[in-house]
Amino acid sequence: MWKKFGFYTAELLQSADPGSPLYAIQALDITSVSSGRGSIVFGDSEGGVTLCNQEFSLHRFMAYESSVEFVYQFKKTNMLLTIGNGMDHRSQEDASASKNLAARFRTSLSSNEIYKWMLEDLYIPPTFANSAGAKEATLKLWLLDKMDAAGRPLCIRSIPLFEKLDEETISCFTVDEEQLLFLFGCQSGAVYFFHGDIHRSKKVALSAFPPSFASAITLLLVAPASDASCTVYAASADASCTVYAASADAFGAFAFSADAKTPVTFTPLDGTGVAPQCGCLFHGQCLVARDCTLVGFTPEGQRDAYAFPDAIQAVFAFNKDVVVHHAEGGHHYLSVFNLENQCEEFSMEVLRNGNPESLSFFFVEWGLLFFMTEGHVVYLLREKDVQTRLEILYERQLYSEALALGRVWELSEKEMKSIHFMYGNALYAAKKVDEAVFEYIETIGCIDASLIIRKYLDASSIHYLIQYLEELHRRGFASSDHTVLLMNSYAKLHDNDKIQAFVYQQSLGPHFNVAAVVDALASSEYTREALYLAAQHRLHAKYIAIQLGQLHAYAEAIAYIKQLPAVEVAAVLAQYGKQLVDNAPAEATAMLKEVCSAQRAEPVPAEKALACFIDAPRELKAFLKSCIAEDTTDPVIWNTYLELVLRNDLSDPLKGDEGSAVKGDEVSIAKDDEVSAVKGDEVKAANNSEMTNTSEVMAVLQNPKACYEDDQALILLEANRCEAGLVYLYEKLHMHSILLHHLLHQNRLDEAIALCEKEAEDDSLWRAVEKVVDVVKARKGVPLVQLVQMLCDSGRVSSARVNAVVLEALQEEAAVRRGDEEKTATLQSEGEALAKDIATLKDSVFAFHQTRCVGCGLPLELPVLHFLCGHSYHKNCVATQEKGCPKCGCAVTKTKPLSDEEFLKKVSVRGGDETKMVGCENGFAVVADCFAQHAFEEPEETEEEPIEPEVQATQPVEDIDEDAIPIQTLEL
C-alpha cells in the first residue's frame, strides 16, 4: 500500500489570458520537446523550432520546409540537433487532433487585433499548409550561440540520414553524449546508430544493429556499462554501454562496444512489448510499464516489480522519483512515486476546463518538472523544500519514513541525526525506551549527549545508559565525564567482565580519556585495573597516587619510580616525594640517593629532590652527604649540608624529644641533688655534641673540594655561633679586621694580639686595637689591669696612649665616688625629714575636713573611711581590695621585720662558703670570690603583708597642709 503525501505543488502555466506564459504554444502542432542549457525546445509539424528561456519568452525559427520529428538540446554544448522533413511517426488520429486544436487557437488569436502579434512574432501562419509529398529525413546541427539577422541560429551540419539506405520513418530517437552515440529506431523495427562526434566527423553514415524487432521501435534507452547492475553482462560482452530497445511485441538489450571490431549482441528480456513513453532508466535498471505494474529489468533479466492501482500510460524518471501517468475510467492522473520507500509523494488529476486530458510530453529544466497535455497545456511541478516535506512527515509521526526519504533526498548528516533525535523522543514518550535508545545512538556526534543521558539516569534504565555510553566511546565522542559515568555504571552492576574487556582488550576502542578512567576505577576499588591503565599510558602521577593513597604500598611505588626516566622521576618527586619520605624515610632516602647518583646514566639533579625532605632533616643530611661524597659542585647542596651540620640536634642522637632532660617546671620542683645531676648530664651531653658538631663543621669548611658559598657560610656560622668556623673563614678570606674585632668582642685578647703580631705589616690592625679599647672600656668587660697589661705587652701602642687609658679610668672612678657621696648625703637628709614627719604624726592630731564623698559626691554618712591624704569615702564607695586611697593611689603597707634567723639566712653565702672565712688570710679576696660566684643569681623575694589603715572617724585632728605630707612613706 502506497503512503500518500503532498511533497509537490502543480502550477498551470497557461491560463485563459493570452498574456500568460507559453500561451502561444497552443497554436502549434508540437511533435517533440527537449530541454537543456537553460532552454526548452519545441518542434512542430510545420518545420519550426521554438526556443523558450527561463522567463518563458518564445523565439521561433524555421528549420525545415515540412515538419520537425525530433529535437535534442545538448547538455554539454550549446548546440541543437533536429531531425525533420521526414514522415510523421504519430498516428493519423493523434496528428489530426493536435492540428485541429492548434488551428482553433490560431483562429482565435488572428481574430483578436490585440493578440494577433503573437502569431506574427512566432512566424505562425493563420492556417496549416498542405504537407509536401516527398519525404527525406534530414539531421541538422544548429549552433545557438550564433544568430543571423532574422534570429535564426547558425546551421553547421545538415546530414541526410538515409542517403544510401531505404527511407525509413523514425519512430524513436535518443542520444548518449557520454558515448557520442546517436540511436534511431524506425517503424520497420530496425535500429540504426552513429558513433562519433557528429559535429567534427567528415562523414556521417548510419550503421544498423542486428535485426531483432519486427514492429515499430517504441523505446530506446542507453545505460552505461559501468552501472553495477550491468557488470556481469558488460564483462561478458565487453560492452561499453547497454541499449534497451523495445517494440510493441518485444523487449531486449543490445550490448554495444566502443570498439568497432566488437560486434553488437542482443539479449531478449521479455516477449511482451512496451508502449511509447512507457519505459525509463531508474537506479541502474530499465523500468517498463505492464498495465498496472512497473517491472525493472537489467541485462541479466527481470528484477523488481511495483504494483499500481491504475493502468500506466507513461513513466518518467525525475531525480530519485518516478513520475507515472495512469488512467482509470477516462480520468487521467499524474503521480510521483518514491519506489524505494513505497510512498506516493504527489498525485493530481489532469483536467482542462474540467475535462480530463492525456499527457504527451515530460521534460525537466532549471530543476523543475514540466509536462504537456494533448491540449498543449504545460504544467509546472514544483517540489516543496525539504523542511516543509519533513514537517509533513512530523505531523503524521512518520519518523521512519522521514529517515528513509531523507536518505533519498541526500540530507546532511546533521539533518538526519536531528530526525533520529525526534524519533527517539517520540519513542521515549511512548514508553518504548529500548527502541528509543537505538535512535539516540544514531544522534551521536550531532546532538548533545547530556540530553540523552538525563533520560536514563534512573536505576531501571542503567542498561540502556550503558548501551548509549558504549557507543559514544566506540565512535570517539566520549568525554571524560562520559567515561567516568560508564565506569561507575559498570561498577554499580559489578560487571567485572566488561571492565576488564574495556581495560585490557580496549573493547570500546582507544578513544577515551585515560586519566578519567583511572580515577573512576580507583574510586570504585578496581585498583588493579587502574594501575594497569596508568602504567600502560605512562600516567606516572596517577600510578603513584593510587599506590600511596589507597594501597599504601610505598615499596612498590619506590620500585616503580626507580625505573622511570629522569624527567619523569623529577615530576613525580615534586608531587609525592615528601609523602614517601614521611612514610618510608629509609627506603625513600635510599631511592633518592640512587636516582640522583652520578653513576646513573641519566641522574636527577639533586636540588630537585631537596623539597622531598621538608620536616626530615636527618634524612636530608644523609642524602646530601651521599651527594657530597660524589664530589658534587652544586653550591646549593654544600650550603644546605653546612646548615644541617651546624645543627646540634642532628649531630647528637640523645638530644631530642625522646632524650630531653627535665625542663621548666620539673626543674623547679625537683630536689637540689636531682637537679644538679640532670644539669650535669645535660652539660656533658651538650659539650660532647658541640665538640662533634664543630669537628663536622670544620671538616666541611676545610674540604678542598667544597663548593659552598663563602658569604652564605659566614651567615650560617654567625647565626649558629660557631666560633671555630667563623675564625677559619675570616682567616681564609683574609678578613683580618673583622677577625680582630671578633676576638676582642669575645675577650680573647691573647689571640687578638697574636693576630696583630702575625699580620705585623698591617698597621690598620693596631689602629683597630686602639679603637676597640674605647669600646672595651665602655662595656666594662675587661678589668683595667688586664687591659693595660695587654696594651703594654703588644709593644705597638704608645705609652702616651696607655697613660691616657689609665688616667681616664681613674677619672671615671673619682666621678663615680663623688656621685655616690652626693647621693648618700641626699638620702640622709630625706631620711631625717621622714623621721620628723613620722614623729609629728604620732604625737599630733590630724583633722579631716572633707564633708562629701570623693567617689560619689554625696554628703558623708557613716560608715566612713578617711585616708591620711585628706580624702574621705563612703565605705560602700571603696572596694574591699583597695589598699589605699582610690584617687591618690596611696598604698600604705607595712614591711614585716625579719627575725635574726631569716636575716642570717638571706645574707649567708651558699654552698658552705661561710666556712672559707674561718682561718683565711685575705678575707676580702674570699668575699669577692663568693660574690663573683653568685653575681648572676636571682634574689629571693619575700612577700610583704599589707596592713589596712585603721582610722577612727571620730578622732579629732588639727588642720595641716596635705601637700606637705609624703603619703607614700606614712606609717601608722
mmCIF file of C-alpha atoms in Angstrom, residues 142-440:
data_model
loop_
_atom_site.group_PDB
_atom_site.id
_atom_site.type_symbol
_atom_site.label_atom_id
_atom_site.label_comp_id
_atom_site.label_asym_id
_atom_site.label_seq_id
_atom_site.Cartn_x
_atom_site.Cartn_y
_atom_site.Cartn_z
ATOM 1 C CA TRP A 142 22.449 24.208 -35.013
ATOM 2 C CA LEU A 143 24.815 26.483 -33.131
ATOM 3 C CA LEU A 144 22.612 28.523 -30.823
ATOM 4 C CA ASP A 145 25.362 30.945 -29.869
ATOM 5 C CA LYS A 146 25.336 32.462 -33.315
ATOM 6 C CA MET A 147 22.210 34.039 -34.770
ATOM 7 C CA ASP A 148 21.646 35.746 -38.108
ATOM 8 C CA ALA A 149 19.759 38.985 -38.581
ATOM 9 C CA ALA A 150 16.434 37.149 -38.675
ATOM 10 C CA GLY A 151 17.148 35.456 -35.335
ATOM 11 C CA ARG A 152 17.850 32.119 -36.925
ATOM 12 C CA PRO A 153 20.743 30.132 -35.370
ATOM 13 C CA LEU A 154 23.652 29.015 -37.484
ATOM 14 C CA CYS A 155 23.227 25.588 -39.032
ATOM 15 C CA ILE A 156 26.640 23.953 -39.016
ATOM 16 C CA ARG A 157 25.714 20.466 -40.289
ATOM 17 C CA SER A 158 22.898 19.101 -42.456
ATOM 18 C CA ILE A 159 23.019 15.351 -42.984
ATOM 19 C CA PRO A 160 20.552 13.230 -44.954
ATOM 20 C CA LEU A 161 20.110 10.193 -42.737
ATOM 21 C CA PHE A 162 19.064 7.612 -45.282
ATOM 22 C CA GLU A 163 21.035 8.885 -48.230
ATOM 23 C CA LYS A 164 22.276 5.431 -49.183
ATOM 24 C CA LEU A 165 19.552 3.486 -47.462
ATOM 25 C CA ASP A 166 15.904 2.954 -47.990
ATOM 26 C CA GLU A 167 13.954 5.797 -46.478
ATOM 27 C CA GLU A 168 12.613 4.925 -43.034
ATOM 28 C CA THR A 169 10.103 6.518 -40.699
ATOM 29 C CA ILE A 170 11.906 7.300 -37.461
ATOM 30 C CA SER A 171 9.679 6.407 -34.551
ATOM 31 C CA CYS A 172 12.181 6.775 -31.704
ATOM 32 C CA PHE A 173 15.379 8.746 -31.210
ATOM 33 C CA THR A 174 17.861 9.110 -28.354
ATOM 34 C CA VAL A 175 21.351 10.475 -27.775
ATOM 35 C CA ASP A 176 24.063 9.462 -25.295
ATOM 36 C CA GLU A 177 26.511 12.352 -25.047
ATOM 37 C CA GLU A 178 28.985 10.382 -22.921
ATOM 38 C CA GLN A 179 29.380 7.672 -25.544
ATOM 39 C CA LEU A 180 28.725 10.006 -28.513
ATOM 40 C CA LEU A 181 26.109 7.533 -29.578
ATOM 41 C CA PHE A 182 23.088 8.523 -31.696
ATOM 42 C CA LEU A 183 20.300 5.922 -31.989
ATOM 43 C CA PHE A 184 17.436 5.890 -34.440
ATOM 44 C CA GLY A 185 14.520 3.473 -34.073
ATOM 45 C CA CYS A 186 12.350 3.014 -37.133
ATOM 46 C CA GLN A 187 8.821 1.921 -37.894
ATOM 47 C CA SER A 188 10.166 -1.163 -39.569
ATOM 48 C CA GLY A 189 11.765 -2.397 -36.337
ATOM 49 C CA ALA A 190 15.307 -1.548 -37.473
ATOM 50 C CA VAL A 191 17.670 0.278 -35.123
ATOM 51 C CA TYR A 192 20.369 2.467 -36.658
ATOM 52 C CA PHE A 193 23.196 4.224 -34.851
ATOM 53 C CA PHE A 194 26.026 6.629 -35.423
ATOM 54 C CA HIS A 195 29.015 6.526 -33.077
ATOM 55 C CA GLY A 196 31.302 9.542 -33.084
ATOM 56 C CA ASP A 197 31.436 13.311 -32.964
ATOM 57 C CA ILE A 198 28.698 14.323 -35.309
ATOM 58 C CA HIS A 199 29.956 17.884 -35.275
ATOM 59 C CA ARG A 200 33.501 17.159 -36.466
ATOM 60 C CA SER A 201 33.110 13.896 -38.366
ATOM 61 C CA LYS A 202 33.677 14.339 -42.112
ATOM 62 C CA LYS A 203 31.385 11.525 -42.983
ATOM 63 C CA VAL A 204 28.272 10.528 -41.139
ATOM 64 C CA ALA A 205 26.984 7.092 -42.079
ATOM 65 C CA LEU A 206 24.412 5.130 -40.159
ATOM 66 C CA SER A 207 25.064 1.572 -39.039
ATOM 67 C CA ALA A 208 22.397 -0.931 -38.079
ATOM 68 C CA PHE A 209 22.058 -3.108 -35.019
ATOM 69 C CA PRO A 210 21.365 -6.766 -35.648
ATOM 70 C CA PRO A 211 17.722 -7.172 -36.705
ATOM 71 C CA SER A 212 15.799 -8.048 -33.564
ATOM 72 C CA PHE A 213 12.332 -6.491 -33.891
ATOM 73 C CA ALA A 214 9.504 -6.929 -36.386
ATOM 74 C CA SER A 215 7.444 -3.860 -35.483
ATOM 75 C CA ALA A 216 7.954 -0.173 -34.795
ATOM 76 C CA ILE A 217 10.535 0.714 -32.164
ATOM 77 C CA THR A 218 8.844 2.344 -29.178
ATOM 78 C CA LEU A 219 11.713 2.585 -26.697
ATOM 79 C CA LEU A 220 15.431 3.335 -26.887
ATOM 80 C CA LEU A 221 17.424 3.883 -23.665
ATOM 81 C CA VAL A 222 21.193 3.930 -23.157
ATOM 82 C CA ALA A 223 22.613 2.709 -19.823
ATOM 83 C CA PRO A 224 26.367 2.907 -19.137
ATOM 84 C CA ALA A 225 28.047 -0.464 -18.686
ATOM 85 C CA SER A 226 29.786 0.825 -15.550
ATOM 86 C CA ASP A 227 26.472 0.610 -13.726
ATOM 87 C CA ALA A 228 26.558 -2.051 -11.023
ATOM 88 C CA SER A 229 23.535 -3.811 -12.392
ATOM 89 C CA CYS A 230 25.206 -4.282 -15.767
ATOM 90 C CA THR A 231 28.551 -5.539 -14.581
ATOM 91 C CA VAL A 232 28.082 -9.193 -15.283
ATOM 92 C CA TYR A 233 26.603 -8.648 -18.693
ATOM 93 C CA ALA A 234 29.082 -5.961 -19.676
ATOM 94 C CA ALA A 235 32.046 -8.017 -18.620
ATOM 95 C CA SER A 236 30.888 -10.964 -20.607
ATOM 96 C CA ALA A 237 30.183 -8.953 -23.744
ATOM 97 C CA ASP A 238 32.998 -6.392 -23.323
ATOM 98 C CA ALA A 239 30.344 -3.701 -23.720
ATOM 99 C CA SER A 240 30.802 -0.016 -23.042
ATOM 100 C CA CYS A 241 27.056 0.553 -22.719
ATOM 101 C CA THR A 242 23.747 -1.227 -22.814
ATOM 102 C CA VAL A 243 20.981 -0.148 -25.175
ATOM 103 C CA TYR A 244 17.500 -1.121 -24.088
ATOM 104 C CA ALA A 245 15.158 -1.370 -27.056
ATOM 105 C CA ALA A 246 11.528 -2.319 -27.314
ATOM 106 C CA SER A 247 8.746 -2.571 -29.830
ATOM 107 C CA ALA A 248 5.084 -3.277 -29.446
ATOM 108 C CA ASP A 249 5.745 -7.023 -29.154
ATOM 109 C CA ALA A 250 9.367 -7.463 -27.889
ATOM 110 C CA PHE A 251 11.823 -6.096 -25.395
ATOM 111 C CA GLY A 252 15.573 -6.701 -25.119
ATOM 112 C CA ALA A 253 19.017 -5.201 -24.676
ATOM 113 C CA PHE A 254 21.901 -4.595 -27.050
ATOM 114 C CA ALA A 255 25.468 -4.795 -25.776
ATOM 115 C CA PHE A 256 27.312 -2.016 -27.556
ATOM 116 C CA SER A 257 31.063 -1.652 -27.501
ATOM 117 C CA ALA A 258 33.100 1.397 -28.484
ATOM 118 C CA ASP A 259 35.431 -0.924 -30.290
ATOM 119 C CA ALA A 260 34.149 -1.208 -33.837
ATOM 120 C CA LYS A 261 35.595 -4.705 -34.114
ATOM 121 C CA THR A 262 33.399 -5.951 -31.312
ATOM 122 C CA PRO A 263 30.030 -6.962 -32.665
ATOM 123 C CA VAL A 264 26.803 -5.747 -31.146
ATOM 124 C CA THR A 265 24.862 -8.524 -29.448
ATOM 125 C CA PHE A 266 21.201 -8.637 -28.493
ATOM 126 C CA THR A 267 19.630 -10.261 -25.444
ATOM 127 C CA PRO A 268 15.850 -10.643 -25.362
ATOM 128 C CA LEU A 269 14.411 -9.805 -21.970
ATOM 129 C CA ASP A 270 10.660 -10.117 -22.371
ATOM 130 C CA GLY A 271 8.295 -11.349 -25.047
ATOM 131 C CA THR A 272 5.827 -8.570 -24.266
ATOM 132 C CA GLY A 273 6.325 -5.251 -25.993
ATOM 133 C CA VAL A 274 6.420 -1.757 -24.499
ATOM 134 C CA ALA A 275 4.118 1.138 -25.397
ATOM 135 C CA PRO A 276 5.599 4.548 -26.314
ATOM 136 C CA GLN A 277 6.780 6.570 -23.283
ATOM 137 C CA CYS A 278 6.312 3.531 -21.021
ATOM 138 C CA GLY A 279 9.932 2.976 -20.139
ATOM 139 C CA CYS A 280 12.731 4.832 -18.331
ATOM 140 C CA LEU A 281 16.091 4.264 -16.637
ATOM 141 C CA PHE A 282 15.948 4.275 -12.857
ATOM 142 C CA HIS A 283 18.655 3.244 -10.389
ATOM 143 C CA GLY A 284 20.579 1.101 -12.858
ATOM 144 C CA GLN A 285 17.624 -0.738 -14.262
ATOM 145 C CA CYS A 286 15.119 -0.191 -17.024
ATOM 146 C CA LEU A 287 11.560 0.284 -15.770
ATOM 147 C CA VAL A 288 8.852 -0.664 -18.226
ATOM 148 C CA ALA A 289 5.087 -0.473 -17.765
ATOM 149 C CA ARG A 290 2.974 -3.598 -17.865
ATOM 150 C CA ASP A 291 -0.632 -2.499 -17.481
ATOM 151 C CA CYS A 292 -0.808 -1.766 -13.719
ATOM 152 C CA THR A 293 2.759 -2.842 -12.920
ATOM 153 C CA LEU A 294 6.204 -1.355 -13.267
ATOM 154 C CA VAL A 295 8.802 -4.030 -13.919
ATOM 155 C CA GLY A 296 12.521 -3.478 -13.597
ATOM 156 C CA PHE A 297 14.944 -5.147 -15.986
ATOM 157 C CA THR A 298 18.697 -5.427 -16.239
ATOM 158 C CA PRO A 299 20.644 -7.221 -18.933
ATOM 159 C CA GLU A 300 20.541 -10.275 -16.678
ATOM 160 C CA GLY A 301 16.773 -10.313 -16.610
ATOM 161 C CA GLN A 302 13.816 -9.123 -14.576
ATOM 162 C CA ARG A 303 14.450 -7.559 -11.200
ATOM 163 C CA ASP A 304 11.911 -5.549 -9.210
ATOM 164 C CA ALA A 305 8.199 -5.109 -9.769
ATOM 165 C CA TYR A 306 5.841 -2.458 -8.385
ATOM 166 C CA ALA A 307 2.065 -2.661 -8.492
ATOM 167 C CA PHE A 308 -0.167 0.360 -9.133
ATOM 168 C CA PRO A 309 -3.920 0.756 -8.849
ATOM 169 C CA ASP A 310 -4.452 2.004 -12.428
ATOM 170 C CA ALA A 311 -3.223 1.298 -15.916
ATOM 171 C CA ILE A 312 0.056 3.048 -16.630
ATOM 172 C CA GLN A 313 0.161 5.281 -19.702
ATOM 173 C CA ALA A 314 3.654 6.759 -19.357
ATOM 174 C CA VAL A 315 6.645 6.773 -16.953
ATOM 175 C CA PHE A 316 9.393 9.328 -16.495
ATOM 176 C CA ALA A 317 12.371 9.365 -14.087
ATOM 177 C CA PHE A 318 12.813 12.594 -12.125
ATOM 178 C CA ASN A 319 15.583 12.886 -9.555
ATOM 179 C CA LYS A 320 15.032 9.995 -7.135
ATOM 180 C CA ASP A 321 11.383 9.554 -8.045
ATOM 181 C CA VAL A 322 9.344 8.093 -10.867
ATOM 182 C CA VAL A 323 6.583 10.163 -12.497
ATOM 183 C CA VAL A 324 3.702 7.991 -13.637
ATOM 184 C CA HIS A 325 0.808 8.896 -15.916
ATOM 185 C CA HIS A 326 -2.018 6.481 -15.193
ATOM 186 C CA ALA A 327 -5.646 6.433 -16.219
ATOM 187 C CA GLU A 328 -8.847 4.926 -14.888
ATOM 188 C CA GLY A 329 -12.370 5.233 -16.248
ATOM 189 C CA GLY A 330 -11.493 8.032 -18.651
ATOM 190 C CA HIS A 331 -9.708 10.070 -15.949
ATOM 191 C CA HIS A 332 -6.052 10.824 -16.282
ATOM 192 C CA TYR A 333 -3.771 11.177 -13.257
ATOM 193 C CA LEU A 334 -0.189 12.218 -12.760
ATOM 194 C CA SER A 335 1.568 10.820 -9.685
ATOM 195 C CA VAL A 336 5.086 10.992 -8.319
ATOM 196 C CA PHE A 337 6.255 7.814 -6.613
ATOM 197 C CA ASN A 338 9.243 7.045 -4.427
ATOM 198 C CA LEU A 339 9.711 3.408 -5.266
ATOM 199 C CA GLU A 340 12.389 2.721 -2.698
ATOM 200 C CA ASN A 341 10.199 3.800 0.220
ATOM 201 C CA GLN A 342 6.834 2.764 -1.244
ATOM 202 C CA CYS A 343 5.256 6.196 -0.978
ATOM 203 C CA GLU A 344 3.265 8.409 -3.304
ATOM 204 C CA GLU A 345 4.721 11.875 -2.954
ATOM 205 C CA PHE A 346 2.194 13.638 -5.159
ATOM 206 C CA SER A 347 -0.908 12.935 -7.215
ATOM 207 C CA MET A 348 -3.280 15.061 -9.292
ATOM 208 C CA GLU A 349 -5.954 14.630 -11.888
ATOM 209 C CA VAL A 350 -5.135 16.318 -15.195
ATOM 210 C CA LEU A 351 -8.030 18.496 -16.343
ATOM 211 C CA ARG A 352 -8.580 21.147 -18.996
ATOM 212 C CA ASN A 353 -11.672 23.266 -18.416
ATOM 213 C CA GLY A 354 -12.998 20.472 -16.236
ATOM 214 C CA ASN A 355 -12.330 17.845 -18.873
ATOM 215 C CA PRO A 356 -9.682 15.158 -18.480
ATOM 216 C CA GLU A 357 -6.675 15.321 -20.775
ATOM 217 C CA SER A 358 -3.978 12.827 -21.548
ATOM 218 C CA LEU A 359 -0.276 13.672 -21.266
ATOM 219 C CA SER A 360 2.048 13.891 -24.236
ATOM 220 C CA PHE A 361 5.495 15.081 -23.095
ATOM 221 C CA PHE A 362 7.673 15.253 -19.946
ATOM 222 C CA PHE A 363 10.730 17.463 -19.688
ATOM 223 C CA VAL A 364 12.977 18.875 -16.949
ATOM 224 C CA GLU A 365 14.777 22.212 -16.853
ATOM 225 C CA TRP A 366 16.016 24.588 -14.135
ATOM 226 C CA GLY A 367 15.489 21.743 -11.677
ATOM 227 C CA LEU A 368 11.737 21.789 -12.342
ATOM 228 C CA LEU A 369 9.481 19.151 -13.821
ATOM 229 C CA PHE A 370 7.224 20.133 -16.723
ATOM 230 C CA PHE A 371 4.625 18.073 -18.537
ATOM 231 C CA MET A 372 2.433 18.899 -21.524
ATOM 232 C CA THR A 373 -1.017 17.584 -22.182
ATOM 233 C CA GLU A 374 -2.556 16.674 -25.507
ATOM 234 C CA GLY A 375 -4.245 20.044 -25.439
ATOM 235 C CA HIS A 376 -0.820 21.757 -25.497
ATOM 236 C CA VAL A 377 -1.209 22.882 -21.900
ATOM 237 C CA VAL A 378 2.030 22.985 -19.874
ATOM 238 C CA TYR A 379 2.084 22.298 -16.146
ATOM 239 C CA LEU A 380 4.931 23.084 -13.796
ATOM 240 C CA LEU A 381 5.532 20.710 -10.909
ATOM 241 C CA ARG A 382 7.485 22.264 -8.028
ATOM 242 C CA GLU A 383 8.944 20.150 -5.273
ATOM 243 C CA LYS A 384 8.442 21.611 -1.835
ATOM 244 C CA ASP A 385 11.530 22.471 0.176
ATOM 245 C CA VAL A 386 12.980 19.788 2.392
ATOM 246 C CA GLN A 387 11.910 21.375 5.655
ATOM 247 C CA THR A 388 8.297 21.592 4.505
ATOM 248 C CA ARG A 389 8.334 17.972 3.425
ATOM 249 C CA LEU A 390 9.805 16.927 6.763
ATOM 250 C CA GLU A 391 7.190 18.868 8.676
ATOM 251 C CA ILE A 392 4.501 16.997 6.774
ATOM 252 C CA LEU A 393 6.040 13.750 7.981
ATOM 253 C CA TYR A 394 6.492 15.033 11.525
ATOM 254 C CA GLU A 395 2.845 15.994 11.773
ATOM 255 C CA ARG A 396 1.902 12.426 10.985
ATOM 256 C CA GLN A 397 4.595 10.972 13.320
ATOM 257 C CA LEU A 398 6.182 9.205 10.357
ATOM 258 C CA TYR A 399 9.752 9.409 11.557
ATOM 259 C CA SER A 400 10.886 6.140 9.999
ATOM 260 C CA GLU A 401 9.613 7.355 6.615
ATOM 261 C CA ALA A 402 11.331 10.684 7.223
ATOM 262 C CA LEU A 403 14.605 8.859 7.745
ATOM 263 C CA ALA A 404 14.155 6.742 4.632
ATOM 264 C CA LEU A 405 13.186 9.708 2.472
ATOM 265 C CA GLY A 406 15.934 11.806 3.997
ATOM 266 C CA ARG A 407 18.481 9.375 2.631
ATOM 267 C CA VAL A 408 16.851 9.623 -0.780
ATOM 268 C CA TRP A 409 16.844 13.411 -0.582
ATOM 269 C CA GLU A 410 20.505 13.292 0.421
ATOM 270 C CA LEU A 411 20.036 15.246 3.618
ATOM 271 C CA SER A 412 23.105 16.263 5.545
ATOM 272 C CA GLU A 413 24.317 14.182 8.448
ATOM 273 C CA LYS A 414 23.170 16.831 10.904
ATOM 274 C CA GLU A 415 19.655 16.848 9.459
ATOM 275 C CA MET A 416 19.460 13.071 9.563
ATOM 276 C CA LYS A 417 20.602 12.965 13.168
ATOM 277 C CA SER A 418 18.012 15.551 14.154
ATOM 278 C CA ILE A 419 15.333 13.251 12.692
ATOM 279 C CA HIS A 420 16.729 10.365 14.728
ATOM 280 C CA PHE A 421 16.593 12.545 17.830
ATOM 281 C CA MET A 422 12.927 13.445 17.288
ATOM 282 C CA TYR A 423 12.131 9.824 16.551
ATOM 283 C CA GLY A 424 13.835 8.793 19.752
ATOM 284 C CA ASN A 425 11.900 11.390 21.742
ATOM 285 C CA ALA A 426 8.638 10.089 20.286
ATOM 286 C CA LEU A 427 9.521 6.509 21.200
ATOM 287 C CA TYR A 428 10.624 7.551 24.691
ATOM 288 C CA ALA A 429 7.358 9.414 25.223
ATOM 289 C CA ALA A 430 5.517 6.275 24.131
ATOM 290 C CA LYS A 431 7.399 4.293 26.836
ATOM 291 C CA LYS A 432 9.391 2.409 24.196
ATOM 292 C CA VAL A 433 12.634 3.076 25.989
ATOM 293 C CA ASP A 434 14.522 0.149 24.464
ATOM 294 C CA GLU A 435 13.708 1.260 20.912
ATOM 295 C CA ALA A 436 14.428 4.891 21.699
ATOM 296 C CA VAL A 437 17.989 4.200 22.729
ATOM 297 C CA PHE A 438 18.807 2.888 19.234
ATOM 298 C CA GLU A 439 17.591 6.147 17.720
ATOM 299 C CA TYR A 440 19.530 8.160 20.283
#
